[in-house]
Amino acid sequence: MDYSVLDYAIIDEGETAQQALEHTIEMAQLAEELGYKRFWIAEHHNLPAFASASPEIIMGEVLNKTQHIKVGSGGVMVVHYSPYKVAEIFKTLVAYHPGRVDLGLGNNQGTAVVHKALDTKDKTSYEEKLADVYDYLTDKLAEEGSPSKEKTCSAILHCNPKITEVPEMWVLSNSVKRAKITAELGLGYVYGIFPQAQEKALEIGRQAAETYRKYFKPSKALPEPHVIFAAFVAIDDEEQRAKDLTKILDLWLMGKDQFSYYKHFPTLKETRQTTISEKEAVVISQNKHRMITGTKEEVKEQIQKWCQGMQVDEVLLMPLMPGVEQRKKSLKLLAECCQEIQL
């Protein structure tokens, strides 16, 4: 089974954003060494604890400083952007690094203040934008001699640079409806349990994977259906440390002040000093459905349950833990877990 990682460029206590971005490079290099298939970078805005506002730029640095691991976005929130510009950026990345670029796309609008700051006033639906990105990446409009979608322009619209390769395209989702749309577009499907706390997440994931495979149509972006399962992870080989890391993740996922309360990723000390209200305790309990936590054996068992339940082709793991050394340790433990899983 293939295993991959999604990185957030976490800013730890006492560190700068520049240091966090350097740590992302270190994580990518280690992931490559440990046999991870992909190293993706998340897109988050207005979050002081993350330095991953521009995954496309971080991707370029990671590609330059690794040798063969696939590098991608997890994902570009195309609801905010021009599909044409997204396609230009990724064509350029592919031109520099053929065979190694993934384009993951999402539709999270972010908080109200972020949505307002990024709003393009474009009323095009998310599904249309996904199709538009694909059309630009595959030069469909230029090949068919179709004019620009801009009503004021009748010239043929080319998306440069002109290259022969189409990067693999992925849609980040947690719904059956979006799984069907993804399949019909011929794109890869990433089912994430992390966006929302859903008690029936495994059953929804099973239905989504089945629907996706049933309706999949081969495309230039992906010749065969491919399902990836994604989740937050807190792991350690010591039981008490694993519990401590889980408590930190619990605190983070409460999302205080729309995740802007902490100016760095919370520490164990901060977690222990935080008083949890009854209402917050309920949120923490619900959020357990969004994560995989525990010792190596416990995490391996949980990953295997999800993989078997959904018949996935690959897992995408997100180690949200303080300290780059702890995150590096988690990469090693998670690689061992995935290598030992028998499907």
Coordinates of C-alpha atoms in Angstrom, one line a residue:
M1 CA 0.0 0.0 0.0
D2 CA 1.3 3.4 -0.9
Y3 CA 1.6 6.1 1.8
S4 CA 2.0 9.8 1.6
V5 CA 2.1 12.9 3.8
L6 CA 0.4 16.3 3.9
D7 CA 2.5 19.1 5.6
Y8 CA 1.3 22.3 7.1
A9 CA 4.6 24.2 7.5
I10 CA 3.9 24.3 11.3
I11 CA 5.3 27.2 13.2
D12 CA 6.4 25.9 16.7
E13 CA 6.9 27.9 19.9
G14 CA 9.9 30.3 19.6
E15 CA 10.3 29.7 15.8
T16 CA 9.8 32.0 12.8
A17 CA 7.8 31.3 9.6
Q18 CA 11.2 31.0 7.8
Q19 CA 12.3 28.3 10.1
A20 CA 9.0 26.5 9.7
L21 CA 9.4 26.5 5.9
E22 CA 12.9 25.1 6.3
H23 CA 11.5 22.4 8.4
T24 CA 9.0 21.5 5.7
I25 CA 12.0 20.9 3.3
E26 CA 13.6 18.7 6.0
M27 CA 10.3 16.8 6.4
A28 CA 10.1 16.3 2.6
Q29 CA 13.6 15.0 2.4
L30 CA 13.0 12.5 5.2
A31 CA 9.7 11.4 3.6
E32 CA 11.5 10.7 0.4
E33 CA 14.1 8.7 2.3
L34 CA 11.4 6.7 4.1
G35 CA 9.6 5.7 0.9
Y36 CA 6.6 8.0 1.0
K37 CA 5.0 8.3 -2.4
R38 CA 3.9 11.9 -2.2
F39 CA 4.6 15.0 -0.1
W40 CA 1.8 17.5 -0.3
I41 CA 1.5 21.0 1.2
A42 CA -1.8 22.4 2.6
E43 CA -3.2 25.8 1.9
H44 CA -4.3 27.8 4.9
H45 CA -4.8 31.6 5.3
N46 CA -4.8 33.8 8.3
L47 CA -3.6 31.1 10.6
P48 CA -0.6 32.3 12.7
A49 CA 0.5 28.7 13.5
F50 CA 0.9 27.7 9.8
A51 CA 3.2 29.1 7.1
S52 CA 1.5 27.4 4.2
A53 CA -0.5 30.2 2.6
S54 CA 1.1 29.6 -0.8
P55 CA 1.6 25.8 -1.4
E56 CA 2.6 26.3 -5.1
I57 CA 5.7 28.3 -4.1
I58 CA 6.6 25.9 -1.3
M59 CA 6.2 23.0 -3.8
G60 CA 8.8 24.6 -6.1
E61 CA 11.3 24.7 -3.2
V62 CA 10.5 21.1 -2.2
L63 CA 10.9 19.9 -5.7
N64 CA 14.3 21.6 -6.0
K65 CA 15.6 20.0 -2.9
T66 CA 14.3 16.4 -3.3
Q67 CA 15.0 13.9 -6.0
H68 CA 12.1 11.7 -6.9
I69 CA 9.2 12.0 -4.4
K70 CA 6.0 13.4 -6.0
V71 CA 5.1 16.8 -4.7
G72 CA 1.7 18.4 -4.6
S73 CA -0.9 20.7 -3.2
G74 CA -3.4 19.5 -0.7
G75 CA -5.0 21.5 -2.0
V76 CA -5.3 24.7 -4.0
M77 CA -8.6 26.3 -3.0
V78 CA -9.7 27.0 -6.6
V79 CA -12.9 28.6 -5.4
H80 CA -10.8 31.7 -4.8
Y81 CA -8.8 31.7 -7.9
S82 CA -8.8 31.8 -11.7
P83 CA -8.6 28.3 -13.2
Y84 CA -6.5 29.7 -16.0
K85 CA -3.9 31.1 -13.6
V86 CA -3.9 27.8 -11.6
A87 CA -3.2 25.9 -14.7
E88 CA -0.4 28.2 -15.7
I89 CA 1.3 27.8 -12.4
F90 CA 1.2 24.0 -12.4
K91 CA 2.2 23.8 -16.1
T92 CA 5.3 25.8 -15.1
L93 CA 6.0 23.5 -12.2
V94 CA 5.6 20.4 -14.5
A95 CA 8.0 22.0 -17.1
Y96 CA 10.7 22.2 -14.4
H97 CA 9.9 18.9 -12.8
P98 CA 8.2 16.5 -15.2
G99 CA 6.6 13.4 -13.7
R100 CA 6.7 14.7 -10.1
V101 CA 3.9 17.3 -9.8
D102 CA 0.4 16.7 -8.3
L103 CA -2.4 19.2 -8.4
G104 CA -4.8 18.7 -5.4
L105 CA -7.9 21.0 -5.5
G106 CA -10.3 21.9 -2.7
N107 CA -13.3 24.2 -2.1
N108 CA -12.9 25.3 1.5
Q109 CA -13.8 29.0 1.4
G110 CA -12.1 29.6 4.8
T111 CA -13.4 32.0 7.4
A112 CA -15.5 35.0 6.5
V113 CA -12.6 37.4 6.7
V114 CA -10.4 35.2 4.5
H115 CA -13.2 34.6 2.0
K116 CA -13.8 38.4 1.7
A117 CA -10.0 39.1 1.2
L118 CA -9.7 36.4 -1.5
D119 CA -13.1 36.8 -3.1
T120 CA -12.7 37.2 -6.9
K121 CA -16.4 38.0 -7.4
D122 CA -16.5 35.1 -9.7
K123 CA -19.8 33.2 -9.5
T124 CA -18.5 30.1 -11.4
S125 CA -19.4 26.9 -9.5
Y126 CA -16.7 24.8 -8.0
E127 CA -17.5 21.9 -10.4
E128 CA -17.1 24.2 -13.4
K129 CA -13.8 25.5 -12.0
L130 CA -12.5 21.9 -11.7
A131 CA -13.5 21.3 -15.3
D132 CA -11.9 24.5 -16.4
V133 CA -8.6 23.7 -14.8
Y134 CA -8.6 20.4 -16.5
D135 CA -9.4 22.0 -19.9
Y136 CA -6.6 24.5 -19.5
L137 CA -4.1 21.9 -18.4
T138 CA -4.9 19.7 -21.4
D139 CA -5.1 22.5 -23.9
K140 CA -8.6 21.5 -24.8
L141 CA -9.8 25.0 -25.7
A142 CA -6.8 25.7 -27.9
E143 CA -6.9 22.2 -29.6
E144 CA -10.6 22.6 -30.4
G145 CA -10.2 26.1 -31.7
S146 CA -12.6 27.4 -29.1
P147 CA -12.5 31.1 -28.3
S148 CA -11.8 32.4 -24.8
K149 CA -14.6 32.2 -22.3
E150 CA -14.3 36.0 -22.0
K151 CA -17.2 37.4 -24.0
T152 CA -15.1 40.4 -25.0
C153 CA -12.5 38.3 -26.7
S154 CA -12.8 36.0 -29.7
A155 CA -9.1 35.0 -29.9
I156 CA -8.0 31.4 -29.1
L157 CA -6.9 31.2 -25.5
H158 CA -3.6 29.2 -25.0
C159 CA -2.5 28.2 -21.5
N160 CA 1.3 28.5 -21.4
P161 CA 3.9 27.1 -21.1
K162 CA 3.0 24.5 -23.7
I163 CA 4.0 21.1 -22.5
T164 CA 2.9 17.5 -23.3
E165 CA 2.5 16.3 -19.8
V166 CA -0.7 16.7 -17.7
P167 CA -0.1 16.5 -14.0
E168 CA -2.2 14.1 -11.9
M169 CA -5.2 16.0 -10.6
W170 CA -7.0 15.2 -7.3
V171 CA -10.1 16.5 -5.6
L172 CA -10.2 16.7 -1.8
S173 CA -13.7 15.8 -0.5
N174 CA -15.7 14.1 2.2
S175 CA -19.0 13.5 0.3
V176 CA -20.6 10.9 -2.0
K177 CA -21.9 13.7 -4.3
R178 CA -18.4 15.1 -4.9
A179 CA -17.0 11.6 -5.4
K180 CA -19.4 11.1 -8.4
I181 CA -18.4 14.5 -9.9
T182 CA -14.7 13.7 -9.4
A183 CA -15.2 10.3 -11.1
E184 CA -17.0 11.8 -14.1
L185 CA -14.2 14.3 -14.6
G186 CA -11.6 11.5 -14.5
L187 CA -9.7 12.9 -11.5
G188 CA -8.2 11.3 -8.4
Y189 CA -10.4 11.2 -5.2
V190 CA -9.1 12.1 -1.7
Y191 CA -11.5 11.3 1.1
G192 CA -10.6 13.3 4.2
I193 CA -12.2 12.7 7.6
F194 CA -10.5 15.8 8.9
P195 CA -12.8 18.7 7.7
Q196 CA -15.8 17.7 9.8
A197 CA -16.5 15.5 12.8
Q198 CA -18.7 12.8 11.3
E199 CA -19.6 9.8 13.4
K200 CA -20.5 7.9 10.2
A201 CA -17.4 8.9 8.4
L202 CA -16.3 5.4 7.6
E203 CA -19.7 4.4 6.1
I204 CA -19.8 7.7 4.1
G205 CA -16.2 7.0 2.9
R206 CA -17.2 3.5 1.8
Q207 CA -20.1 4.8 -0.2
A208 CA -18.0 7.6 -1.7
A209 CA -15.3 5.2 -2.8
E210 CA -17.8 2.8 -4.3
T211 CA -19.5 5.6 -6.2
Y212 CA -16.3 7.0 -7.4
R213 CA -15.1 3.7 -8.8
K214 CA -18.5 3.0 -10.4
Y215 CA -18.6 6.3 -12.3
F216 CA -14.9 6.8 -13.1
K217 CA -14.1 7.9 -16.7
P218 CA -10.4 7.7 -17.7
S219 CA -8.8 11.1 -18.5
K220 CA -5.5 12.6 -19.5
A221 CA -5.0 13.4 -15.8
L222 CA -5.6 9.9 -14.5
P223 CA -6.1 6.7 -16.6
E224 CA -7.5 4.6 -13.7
P225 CA -9.5 5.3 -10.5
H226 CA -7.4 6.0 -7.4
V227 CA -8.8 6.5 -3.9
I228 CA -6.8 8.1 -1.1
F229 CA -7.8 8.2 2.5
A230 CA -6.6 11.2 4.6
A231 CA -6.6 11.9 8.3
F232 CA -4.9 13.9 11.1
V233 CA -2.4 11.8 13.1
A234 CA -0.8 12.0 16.5
I235 CA 1.5 9.0 17.2
D236 CA 4.4 8.0 19.4
D237 CA 6.0 4.7 20.4
E238 CA 5.6 5.6 24.1
E239 CA 2.0 5.3 25.4
Q240 CA 2.1 8.4 27.6
R241 CA 3.7 10.5 25.0
A242 CA 1.1 9.4 22.5
K243 CA -1.7 10.4 24.9
D244 CA 0.0 13.8 25.4
L245 CA 0.2 14.4 21.7
T246 CA -3.4 13.5 21.3
K247 CA -4.4 16.0 24.0
I248 CA -2.5 18.7 22.1
L249 CA -4.3 17.8 18.8
D250 CA -7.6 17.9 20.8
L251 CA -6.8 21.4 21.9
W252 CA -5.9 22.5 18.4
L253 CA -9.0 21.1 16.7
M254 CA -11.3 23.1 19.0
G255 CA -10.4 25.9 16.6
K256 CA -10.4 28.7 19.2
D257 CA -11.0 32.1 17.5
Q258 CA -11.2 30.4 14.1
F259 CA -7.7 28.8 14.7
S260 CA -6.1 32.2 15.3
Y261 CA -5.9 32.1 19.1
Y262 CA -2.5 30.4 19.1
K263 CA 0.4 32.2 17.5
H264 CA 2.3 29.0 17.2
F265 CA 1.2 25.3 17.3
P266 CA 0.2 24.6 21.0
T267 CA 2.7 22.9 23.3
L268 CA 2.0 20.3 26.0
K269 CA 2.5 22.9 28.7
E270 CA -0.1 25.2 27.2
T271 CA -2.4 22.2 26.8
R272 CA -2.1 21.3 30.5
Q273 CA -2.7 24.9 31.5
T274 CA -5.9 25.1 29.5
T275 CA -9.2 24.7 31.3
I276 CA -11.7 22.8 29.2
S277 CA -15.4 23.7 29.6
E278 CA -18.2 21.2 29.3
K279 CA -19.1 22.5 25.9
E280 CA -15.5 22.2 24.7
A281 CA -15.3 18.7 26.1
V282 CA -18.2 17.8 23.8
V283 CA -16.4 19.3 20.8
I284 CA -13.3 17.3 21.7
S285 CA -15.3 14.1 21.9
Q286 CA -16.8 14.7 18.5
N287 CA -13.5 15.6 17.0
K288 CA -12.2 12.1 17.8
H289 CA -13.8 11.1 14.5
R290 CA -11.4 13.4 12.6
M291 CA -8.2 11.8 13.8
I292 CA -6.1 8.7 14.2
T293 CA -4.1 8.7 17.4
G294 CA -2.1 6.4 19.7
T295 CA 0.9 4.2 19.8
K296 CA 2.3 2.6 16.7
E297 CA 0.2 -0.6 17.1
E298 CA -3.0 1.4 17.8
V299 CA -2.4 3.7 14.8
K300 CA -1.7 0.8 12.5
E301 CA -4.9 -0.9 13.5
Q302 CA -6.9 2.2 12.8
I303 CA -5.3 2.9 9.4
Q304 CA -5.9 -0.7 8.5
K305 CA -9.6 -0.5 9.4
W306 CA -10.1 2.6 7.2
C307 CA -8.1 1.0 4.3
Q308 CA -10.1 -2.2 4.4
G309 CA -13.4 -0.4 4.9
M310 CA -12.9 1.8 1.9
Q311 CA -10.7 -0.4 -0.2
V312 CA -8.3 2.5 -0.7
D313 CA -5.2 2.6 -2.9
E314 CA -3.2 5.0 -0.7
V315 CA -3.2 6.8 2.6
L316 CA -2.4 10.5 3.1
L317 CA -1.3 11.2 6.7
M318 CA -1.1 14.6 8.5
P319 CA 1.1 14.6 11.6
L320 CA -0.1 17.6 13.5
M321 CA 2.2 17.7 16.5
P322 CA 4.5 20.2 18.0
G323 CA 8.3 20.1 17.3
V324 CA 9.9 19.2 14.0
E325 CA 11.8 16.3 15.7
Q326 CA 8.6 14.8 16.9
R327 CA 7.1 15.1 13.5
K328 CA 10.1 13.5 11.9
K329 CA 9.8 10.6 14.4
S330 CA 6.1 10.3 13.5
L331 CA 7.1 10.0 9.8
K332 CA 9.3 7.0 10.7
L333 CA 6.6 5.4 12.8
L334 CA 3.9 5.9 10.2
A335 CA 6.1 4.5 7.4
E336 CA 6.6 1.4 9.6
C337 CA 2.9 1.1 10.2
C338 CA 2.0 1.3 6.5
Q339 CA 4.7 -1.1 5.5
E340 CA 3.4 -3.7 8.0
I341 CA -0.3 -3.4 7.0
Q342 CA -1.7 -6.4 5.2
L343 CA -4.8 -5.7 3.0

